[in-house]
Amino acid sequence: MKIVVSPAKTMIENTDSYIGNSIPTYIDYSRMLLDEIRQKSYEEMKEIWKCNEKIANENFDRFKNMNLQGNLSPAIFSYQGIQYQYMAVNVMESSSLEYIRENLYILSGFFGILRTFDVVSPYRLEMQAKFEIGECKNLYEFWGDKIYRKLFETGEVVINLASKEYSKIIESYLSKEDKFITCVFAEKKDGKIVQKATLAKMARGEMVNFLATNDIQNEEEIKKFDRLGFVFDKGLSNDNRYVFVLG
């Protein structure tokens, strides 16, 4: 069983916690992106990032000085968003860390797809960014089916905990034979299912922690998730969509 999550916008260099021991699968494509980014002006990149001056300056300098063979950090300890806070990898036992090493994958606009202990450099490049590379009008076209092929090369079930912007890069290539289960975290309001972004990020992080802590290897066991007040709703779910609602 494999699990996919989105990256976070906020990143740090973290070489103190654990040593990364693997190179991103598509590092050569990351180098191509790096070359393209370095050819763009500050104003062009700021428009692509759609951020404030402080963030733009920080990330423009990051790409300018980036060394993809330098003193790099394990991916799982580099992302700092809400989802990653709730994963709580910094306090995981070794058995749980081994679980995420084997099962968890991080989608990335810059690296394509990452294993948790792949070494990375902090960056900012969202998958949905309007970034043209050669004949490709955006990153979805640039990455094509590479991420999908990597995930499904062993034919395992893939549990999707990524946002729509990132899961899109996989869903576009799914076949009837692929088992791709999307977990939805929502609440019922006026008879409708409503998802709140922050709560969903929290729940996705908690789900990763739950899977790792309990060494979950079967998709049926995922339905036992009951953290943050969420419970599995059989009536709203199907074989490809597991819906958890606030109890």
PDB file of C-alpha atoms in Angstrom:
ATOM      1  CA  MET A   1       0.000   0.000   0.000  1.00  0.00           C
ATOM      2  CA  LYS A   2       1.229   3.468  -0.913  1.00  0.00           C
ATOM      3  CA  ILE A   3       0.087   6.832   0.472  1.00  0.00           C
ATOM      4  CA  VAL A   4       0.398  10.184  -1.297  1.00  0.00           C
ATOM      5  CA  VAL A   5       0.255  13.649   0.246  1.00  0.00           C
ATOM      6  CA  SER A   6       0.708  17.206  -0.967  1.00  0.00           C
ATOM      7  CA  PRO A   7       3.803  19.230  -0.102  1.00  0.00           C
ATOM      8  CA  ALA A   8       3.679  22.381   2.023  1.00  0.00           C
ATOM      9  CA  LYS A   9       4.530  25.915   0.911  1.00  0.00           C
ATOM     10  CA  THR A  10       6.680  26.506   3.980  1.00  0.00           C
ATOM     11  CA  MET A  11      10.013  24.685   4.109  1.00  0.00           C
ATOM     12  CA  ILE A  12      13.173  24.722   6.180  1.00  0.00           C
ATOM     13  CA  GLU A  13      16.633  23.232   5.969  1.00  0.00           C
ATOM     14  CA  ASN A  14      16.762  20.431   8.524  1.00  0.00           C
ATOM     15  CA  THR A  15      19.919  18.355   8.527  1.00  0.00           C
ATOM     16  CA  ASP A  16      19.950  17.759  12.271  1.00  0.00           C
ATOM     17  CA  SER A  17      17.012  15.378  12.832  1.00  0.00           C
ATOM     18  CA  TYR A  18      17.787  12.552  10.422  1.00  0.00           C
ATOM     19  CA  ILE A  19      20.095  12.003   7.500  1.00  0.00           C
ATOM     20  CA  GLY A  20      18.438  11.612   4.117  1.00  0.00           C
ATOM     21  CA  ASN A  21      19.690   8.632   2.183  1.00  0.00           C
ATOM     22  CA  SER A  22      18.111   8.743  -1.267  1.00  0.00           C
ATOM     23  CA  ILE A  23      18.018  10.982  -4.323  1.00  0.00           C
ATOM     24  CA  PRO A  24      14.668  12.078  -5.802  1.00  0.00           C
ATOM     25  CA  THR A  25      13.600   9.807  -8.658  1.00  0.00           C
ATOM     26  CA  TYR A  26      13.259  12.620 -11.175  1.00  0.00           C
ATOM     27  CA  ILE A  27      16.160  14.809 -10.077  1.00  0.00           C
ATOM     28  CA  ASP A  28      17.236  15.352 -13.705  1.00  0.00           C
ATOM     29  CA  TYR A  29      13.857  16.961 -14.416  1.00  0.00           C
ATOM     30  CA  SER A  30      14.272  19.148 -11.338  1.00  0.00           C
ATOM     31  CA  ARG A  31      17.555  20.361 -12.796  1.00  0.00           C
ATOM     32  CA  MET A  32      15.716  21.266 -16.002  1.00  0.00           C
ATOM     33  CA  LEU A  33      13.205  23.280 -13.981  1.00  0.00           C
ATOM     34  CA  LEU A  34      15.998  24.946 -12.036  1.00  0.00           C
ATOM     35  CA  ASP A  35      17.651  26.052 -15.286  1.00  0.00           C
ATOM     36  CA  GLU A  36      14.337  27.489 -16.524  1.00  0.00           C
ATOM     37  CA  ILE A  37      13.710  29.347 -13.262  1.00  0.00           C
ATOM     38  CA  ARG A  38      17.180  30.883 -13.250  1.00  0.00           C
ATOM     39  CA  GLN A  39      16.515  32.346 -16.687  1.00  0.00           C
ATOM     40  CA  LYS A  40      13.493  34.260 -15.388  1.00  0.00           C
ATOM     41  CA  SER A  41      13.530  37.652 -13.722  1.00  0.00           C
ATOM     42  CA  TYR A  42      12.491  38.341 -10.168  1.00  0.00           C
ATOM     43  CA  GLU A  43       9.250  39.959 -11.349  1.00  0.00           C
ATOM     44  CA  GLU A  44       8.405  36.982 -13.576  1.00  0.00           C
ATOM     45  CA  MET A  45       8.878  34.534 -10.708  1.00  0.00           C
ATOM     46  CA  LYS A  46       6.967  36.730  -8.273  1.00  0.00           C
ATOM     47  CA  GLU A  47       4.020  36.630 -10.674  1.00  0.00           C
ATOM     48  CA  ILE A  48       4.260  32.839 -10.905  1.00  0.00           C
ATOM     49  CA  TRP A  49       4.459  32.483  -7.126  1.00  0.00           C
ATOM     50  CA  LYS A  50       1.716  35.071  -6.494  1.00  0.00           C
ATOM     51  CA  CYS A  51       3.180  35.980  -3.115  1.00  0.00           C
ATOM     52  CA  ASN A  52       4.444  38.984  -1.173  1.00  0.00           C
ATOM     53  CA  GLU A  53       7.876  40.617  -1.469  1.00  0.00           C
ATOM     54  CA  LYS A  54       9.393  38.801   1.512  1.00  0.00           C
ATOM     55  CA  ILE A  55       8.479  35.325   0.252  1.00  0.00           C
ATOM     56  CA  ALA A  56       9.447  36.202  -3.319  1.00  0.00           C
ATOM     57  CA  ASN A  57      12.883  37.471  -2.250  1.00  0.00           C
ATOM     58  CA  GLU A  58      13.516  34.419  -0.106  1.00  0.00           C
ATOM     59  CA  ASN A  59      12.632  31.956  -2.841  1.00  0.00           C
ATOM     60  CA  PHE A  60      14.334  33.861  -5.645  1.00  0.00           C
ATOM     61  CA  ASP A  61      17.539  33.662  -3.607  1.00  0.00           C
ATOM     62  CA  ARG A  62      16.897  29.986  -2.861  1.00  0.00           C
ATOM     63  CA  PHE A  63      16.761  29.076  -6.536  1.00  0.00           C
ATOM     64  CA  LYS A  64      19.679  31.353  -7.389  1.00  0.00           C
ATOM     65  CA  ASN A  65      21.907  29.631  -4.819  1.00  0.00           C
ATOM     66  CA  MET A  66      20.390  26.146  -4.942  1.00  0.00           C
ATOM     67  CA  ASN A  67      22.799  23.223  -5.015  1.00  0.00           C
ATOM     68  CA  LEU A  68      20.956  19.964  -5.622  1.00  0.00           C
ATOM     69  CA  GLN A  69      24.046  18.037  -4.567  1.00  0.00           C
ATOM     70  CA  GLY A  70      24.777  20.065  -1.444  1.00  0.00           C
ATOM     71  CA  ASN A  71      23.932  19.779   2.240  1.00  0.00           C
ATOM     72  CA  LEU A  72      20.304  18.719   1.783  1.00  0.00           C
ATOM     73  CA  SER A  73      17.458  17.749   4.128  1.00  0.00           C
ATOM     74  CA  PRO A  74      15.169  14.694   4.217  1.00  0.00           C
ATOM     75  CA  ALA A  75      11.884  15.731   2.594  1.00  0.00           C
ATOM     76  CA  ILE A  76       9.649  14.648   5.475  1.00  0.00           C
ATOM     77  CA  PHE A  77      11.519  16.931   7.893  1.00  0.00           C
ATOM     78  CA  SER A  78      11.704  19.860   5.466  1.00  0.00           C
ATOM     79  CA  TYR A  79       8.012  20.664   4.936  1.00  0.00           C
ATOM     80  CA  GLN A  80       6.430  22.720   7.716  1.00  0.00           C
ATOM     81  CA  GLY A  81       2.708  23.072   6.903  1.00  0.00           C
ATOM     82  CA  ILE A  82      -0.277  22.148   9.061  1.00  0.00           C
ATOM     83  CA  GLN A  83      -0.516  18.665   7.594  1.00  0.00           C
ATOM     84  CA  TYR A  84       3.093  17.942   8.519  1.00  0.00           C
ATOM     85  CA  GLN A  85       2.653  19.289  12.041  1.00  0.00           C
ATOM     86  CA  TYR A  86      -0.154  16.789  12.583  1.00  0.00           C
ATOM     87  CA  MET A  87       1.895  13.938  11.161  1.00  0.00           C
ATOM     88  CA  ALA A  88       4.204  14.531  14.145  1.00  0.00           C
ATOM     89  CA  VAL A  89       7.158  12.751  12.562  1.00  0.00           C
ATOM     90  CA  ASN A  90       9.578  14.378  14.992  1.00  0.00           C
ATOM     91  CA  VAL A  91       8.161  12.300  17.843  1.00  0.00           C
ATOM     92  CA  MET A  92       7.506   9.076  15.931  1.00  0.00           C
ATOM     93  CA  GLU A  93       9.043   5.832  17.073  1.00  0.00           C
ATOM     94  CA  SER A  94      11.528   4.154  14.743  1.00  0.00           C
ATOM     95  CA  SER A  95       8.952   1.598  13.590  1.00  0.00           C
ATOM     96  CA  SER A  96       6.577   4.363  12.500  1.00  0.00           C
ATOM     97  CA  LEU A  97       9.364   6.214  10.698  1.00  0.00           C
ATOM     98  CA  GLU A  98      10.201   3.008   8.872  1.00  0.00           C
ATOM     99  CA  TYR A  99       6.540   2.727   7.863  1.00  0.00           C
ATOM    100  CA  ILE A 100       6.499   6.170   6.274  1.00  0.00           C
ATOM    101  CA  ARG A 101       9.860   5.463   4.640  1.00  0.00           C
ATOM    102  CA  GLU A 102       8.314   2.450   2.936  1.00  0.00           C
ATOM    103  CA  ASN A 103       4.787   3.700   2.242  1.00  0.00           C
ATOM    104  CA  LEU A 104       4.543   7.495   2.096  1.00  0.00           C
ATOM    105  CA  TYR A 105       5.159   9.626  -1.009  1.00  0.00           C
ATOM    106  CA  ILE A 106       5.095  13.418  -1.336  1.00  0.00           C
ATOM    107  CA  LEU A 107       3.948  15.042  -4.573  1.00  0.00           C
ATOM    108  CA  SER A 108       5.895  18.106  -5.690  1.00  0.00           C
ATOM    109  CA  GLY A 109       5.779  20.687  -8.437  1.00  0.00           C
ATOM    110  CA  PHE A 110       9.592  20.898  -8.427  1.00  0.00           C
ATOM    111  CA  PHE A 111      10.632  17.302  -7.682  1.00  0.00           C
ATOM    112  CA  GLY A 112       7.620  15.472  -9.125  1.00  0.00           C
ATOM    113  CA  ILE A 113       7.376  12.763  -6.500  1.00  0.00           C
ATOM    114  CA  LEU A 114       9.441  12.228  -3.369  1.00  0.00           C
ATOM    115  CA  ARG A 115      10.014   9.398  -0.963  1.00  0.00           C
ATOM    116  CA  THR A 116      10.060  10.640   2.603  1.00  0.00           C
ATOM    117  CA  PHE A 117      13.828  10.446   3.063  1.00  0.00           C
ATOM    118  CA  ASP A 118      14.780  11.766  -0.354  1.00  0.00           C
ATOM    119  CA  VAL A 119      17.076  14.735   0.148  1.00  0.00           C
ATOM    120  CA  VAL A 120      15.740  18.113  -0.976  1.00  0.00           C
ATOM    121  CA  SER A 121      16.501  21.811  -0.943  1.00  0.00           C
ATOM    122  CA  PRO A 122      13.806  24.296   0.149  1.00  0.00           C
ATOM    123  CA  TYR A 123      11.883  25.686  -2.825  1.00  0.00           C
ATOM    124  CA  ARG A 124       8.544  27.180  -3.820  1.00  0.00           C
ATOM    125  CA  LEU A 125       6.835  25.910  -6.979  1.00  0.00           C
ATOM    126  CA  GLU A 126       3.254  24.729  -6.737  1.00  0.00           C
ATOM    127  CA  MET A 127       1.950  22.163  -9.203  1.00  0.00           C
ATOM    128  CA  GLN A 128      -0.831  24.491 -10.362  1.00  0.00           C
ATOM    129  CA  ALA A 129       1.529  27.408 -11.017  1.00  0.00           C
ATOM    130  CA  LYS A 130       1.299  28.977 -14.472  1.00  0.00           C
ATOM    131  CA  PHE A 131       4.849  28.070 -15.374  1.00  0.00           C
ATOM    132  CA  GLU A 132       5.766  27.343 -19.001  1.00  0.00           C
ATOM    133  CA  ILE A 133       8.676  25.004 -19.755  1.00  0.00           C
ATOM    134  CA  GLY A 134       9.589  24.640 -23.397  1.00  0.00           C
ATOM    135  CA  GLU A 135       6.492  23.421 -25.236  1.00  0.00           C
ATOM    136  CA  CYS A 136       4.731  22.562 -21.979  1.00  0.00           C
ATOM    137  CA  LYS A 137       2.287  25.261 -20.919  1.00  0.00           C
ATOM    138  CA  ASN A 138       2.283  24.205 -17.254  1.00  0.00           C
ATOM    139  CA  LEU A 139       3.730  21.728 -14.765  1.00  0.00           C
ATOM    140  CA  TYR A 140       0.951  19.209 -15.335  1.00  0.00           C
ATOM    141  CA  GLU A 141       2.120  18.869 -18.926  1.00  0.00           C
ATOM    142  CA  PHE A 142       5.785  18.915 -17.905  1.00  0.00           C
ATOM    143  CA  TRP A 143       5.409  16.008 -15.500  1.00  0.00           C
ATOM    144  CA  GLY A 144       2.901  14.164 -17.684  1.00  0.00           C
ATOM    145  CA  ASP A 145       2.390  10.565 -16.570  1.00  0.00           C
ATOM    146  CA  LYS A 146       5.773  10.189 -14.844  1.00  0.00           C
ATOM    147  CA  ILE A 147       4.343  10.508 -11.327  1.00  0.00           C
ATOM    148  CA  TYR A 148       1.467   8.144 -12.092  1.00  0.00           C
ATOM    149  CA  ARG A 149       3.823   5.523 -13.525  1.00  0.00           C
ATOM    150  CA  LYS A 150       6.116   5.687 -10.504  1.00  0.00           C
ATOM    151  CA  LEU A 151       3.232   5.229  -8.072  1.00  0.00           C
ATOM    152  CA  PHE A 152       1.633   2.320  -9.859  1.00  0.00           C
ATOM    153  CA  GLU A 153       4.752   0.507 -11.043  1.00  0.00           C
ATOM    154  CA  THR A 154       4.209  -2.208  -8.428  1.00  0.00           C
ATOM    155  CA  GLY A 155       0.408  -2.393  -8.785  1.00  0.00           C
ATOM    156  CA  GLU A 156      -0.242  -1.559  -5.127  1.00  0.00           C
ATOM    157  CA  VAL A 157      -3.276   0.236  -3.702  1.00  0.00           C
ATOM    158  CA  VAL A 158      -2.657   3.987  -3.487  1.00  0.00           C
ATOM    159  CA  ILE A 159      -4.295   5.977  -0.694  1.00  0.00           C
ATOM    160  CA  ASN A 160      -4.795   9.576  -1.762  1.00  0.00           C
ATOM    161  CA  LEU A 161      -4.400  12.219   0.946  1.00  0.00           C
ATOM    162  CA  ALA A 162      -3.365  14.938  -1.485  1.00  0.00           C
ATOM    163  CA  SER A 163      -5.291  18.067  -2.407  1.00  0.00           C
ATOM    164  CA  LYS A 164      -7.196  18.279  -5.699  1.00  0.00           C
ATOM    165  CA  GLU A 165      -4.447  20.410  -7.237  1.00  0.00           C
ATOM    166  CA  TYR A 166      -1.923  17.637  -6.693  1.00  0.00           C
ATOM    167  CA  SER A 167      -4.030  14.489  -7.052  1.00  0.00           C
ATOM    168  CA  LYS A 168      -5.026  15.775 -10.504  1.00  0.00           C
ATOM    169  CA  ILE A 169      -1.576  14.800 -11.802  1.00  0.00           C
ATOM    170  CA  ILE A 170      -2.396  11.166 -10.956  1.00  0.00           C
ATOM    171  CA  GLU A 171      -6.125  10.995 -11.663  1.00  0.00           C
ATOM    172  CA  SER A 172      -5.666  12.057 -15.282  1.00  0.00           C
ATOM    173  CA  TYR A 173      -3.954   8.740 -16.054  1.00  0.00           C
ATOM    174  CA  LEU A 174      -5.848   6.224 -13.928  1.00  0.00           C
ATOM    175  CA  SER A 175      -7.090   3.030 -15.568  1.00  0.00           C
ATOM    176  CA  LYS A 176      -9.930   0.761 -14.437  1.00  0.00           C
ATOM    177  CA  GLU A 177      -7.367  -1.658 -13.003  1.00  0.00           C
ATOM    178  CA  ASP A 178      -5.775   0.927 -10.713  1.00  0.00           C
ATOM    179  CA  LYS A 179      -6.887   1.050  -7.079  1.00  0.00           C
ATOM    180  CA  PHE A 180      -6.774   4.716  -6.054  1.00  0.00           C
ATOM    181  CA  ILE A 181      -8.694   5.567  -2.877  1.00  0.00           C
ATOM    182  CA  THR A 182      -9.271   9.220  -2.008  1.00  0.00           C
ATOM    183  CA  CYS A 183      -9.916  10.072   1.642  1.00  0.00           C
ATOM    184  CA  VAL A 184     -12.326  12.950   2.227  1.00  0.00           C
ATOM    185  CA  PHE A 185     -12.633  14.727   5.578  1.00  0.00           C
ATOM    186  CA  ALA A 186     -15.764  16.837   5.909  1.00  0.00           C
ATOM    187  CA  GLU A 187     -18.744  17.822   7.994  1.00  0.00           C
ATOM    188  CA  LYS A 188     -22.450  17.676   7.268  1.00  0.00           C
ATOM    189  CA  LYS A 189     -24.115  21.068   6.974  1.00  0.00           C
ATOM    190  CA  ASP A 190     -27.681  21.618   5.779  1.00  0.00           C
ATOM    191  CA  GLY A 191     -27.713  18.156   4.283  1.00  0.00           C
ATOM    192  CA  LYS A 192     -24.497  18.747   2.329  1.00  0.00           C
ATOM    193  CA  ILE A 193     -20.916  17.610   2.768  1.00  0.00           C
ATOM    194  CA  VAL A 194     -18.631  20.573   3.401  1.00  0.00           C
ATOM    195  CA  GLN A 195     -14.846  20.423   3.486  1.00  0.00           C
ATOM    196  CA  LYS A 196     -12.844  23.064   5.331  1.00  0.00           C
ATOM    197  CA  ALA A 197      -9.272  23.439   4.118  1.00  0.00           C
ATOM    198  CA  THR A 198      -7.509  23.784   7.475  1.00  0.00           C
ATOM    199  CA  LEU A 199      -9.406  20.955   9.131  1.00  0.00           C
ATOM    200  CA  ALA A 200      -8.805  18.719   6.113  1.00  0.00           C
ATOM    201  CA  LYS A 201      -5.060  19.374   6.320  1.00  0.00           C
ATOM    202  CA  MET A 202      -5.095  18.531  10.012  1.00  0.00           C
ATOM    203  CA  ALA A 203      -6.997  15.309   9.347  1.00  0.00           C
ATOM    204  CA  ARG A 204      -4.673  14.240   6.538  1.00  0.00           C
ATOM    205  CA  GLY A 205      -1.708  14.646   8.845  1.00  0.00           C
ATOM    206  CA  GLU A 206      -3.458  12.727  11.598  1.00  0.00           C
ATOM    207  CA  MET A 207      -4.328   9.985   9.114  1.00  0.00           C
ATOM    208  CA  VAL A 208      -0.661   9.543   8.175  1.00  0.00           C
ATOM    209  CA  ASN A 209       0.236   9.332  11.859  1.00  0.00           C
ATOM    210  CA  PHE A 210      -2.598   6.853  12.460  1.00  0.00           C
ATOM    211  CA  LEU A 211      -1.494   4.620   9.573  1.00  0.00           C
ATOM    212  CA  ALA A 212       2.140   4.685  10.645  1.00  0.00           C
ATOM    213  CA  THR A 213       1.489   4.183  14.359  1.00  0.00           C
ATOM    214  CA  ASN A 214      -0.777   1.197  13.708  1.00  0.00           C
ATOM    215  CA  ASP A 215       1.257  -0.248  10.819  1.00  0.00           C
ATOM    216  CA  ILE A 216      -1.814  -0.289   8.558  1.00  0.00           C
ATOM    217  CA  GLN A 217      -1.243  -2.447   5.475  1.00  0.00           C
ATOM    218  CA  ASN A 218      -4.835  -3.035   4.350  1.00  0.00           C
ATOM    219  CA  GLU A 219      -7.211  -0.381   3.037  1.00  0.00           C
ATOM    220  CA  GLU A 220     -10.096  -1.812   5.089  1.00  0.00           C
ATOM    221  CA  GLU A 221      -8.231  -0.955   8.276  1.00  0.00           C
ATOM    222  CA  ILE A 222      -8.187   2.717   7.254  1.00  0.00           C
ATOM    223  CA  LYS A 223     -11.904   2.900   8.010  1.00  0.00           C
ATOM    224  CA  LYS A 224     -11.105   2.633  11.737  1.00  0.00           C
ATOM    225  CA  PHE A 225      -9.649   6.155  11.728  1.00  0.00           C
ATOM    226  CA  ASP A 226     -11.386   8.167  14.478  1.00  0.00           C
ATOM    227  CA  ARG A 227      -9.187  11.126  15.319  1.00  0.00           C
ATOM    228  CA  LEU A 228     -10.206  14.806  15.587  1.00  0.00           C
ATOM    229  CA  GLY A 229     -13.811  13.646  15.905  1.00  0.00           C
ATOM    230  CA  PHE A 230     -13.985  12.073  12.443  1.00  0.00           C
ATOM    231  CA  VAL A 231     -15.715   8.748  11.788  1.00  0.00           C
ATOM    232  CA  PHE A 232     -16.043   6.699   8.617  1.00  0.00           C
ATOM    233  CA  ASP A 233     -19.389   7.190   6.847  1.00  0.00           C
ATOM    234  CA  LYS A 234     -20.251   4.013   4.928  1.00  0.00           C
ATOM    235  CA  GLY A 235     -23.289   5.580   3.243  1.00  0.00           C
ATOM    236  CA  LEU A 236     -21.272   8.396   1.680  1.00  0.00           C
ATOM    237  CA  SER A 237     -18.312   6.214   0.732  1.00  0.00           C
ATOM    238  CA  ASN A 238     -17.561   3.799  -2.083  1.00  0.00           C
ATOM    239  CA  ASP A 239     -14.635   1.634  -3.188  1.00  0.00           C
ATOM    240  CA  ASN A 240     -12.665   4.635  -4.477  1.00  0.00           C
ATOM    241  CA  ARG A 241     -13.731   7.288  -1.984  1.00  0.00           C
ATOM    242  CA  TYR A 242     -13.596   6.976   1.793  1.00  0.00           C
ATOM    243  CA  VAL A 243     -15.556   9.762   3.472  1.00  0.00           C
ATOM    244  CA  PHE A 244     -14.956  10.656   7.111  1.00  0.00           C
ATOM    245  CA  VAL A 245     -17.351  13.085   8.753  1.00  0.00           C
ATOM    246  CA  LEU A 246     -17.300  14.865  12.071  1.00  0.00           C
ATOM    247  CA  GLY A 247     -19.246  12.771  14.567  1.00  0.00           C
TER     248      GLY A 247
END
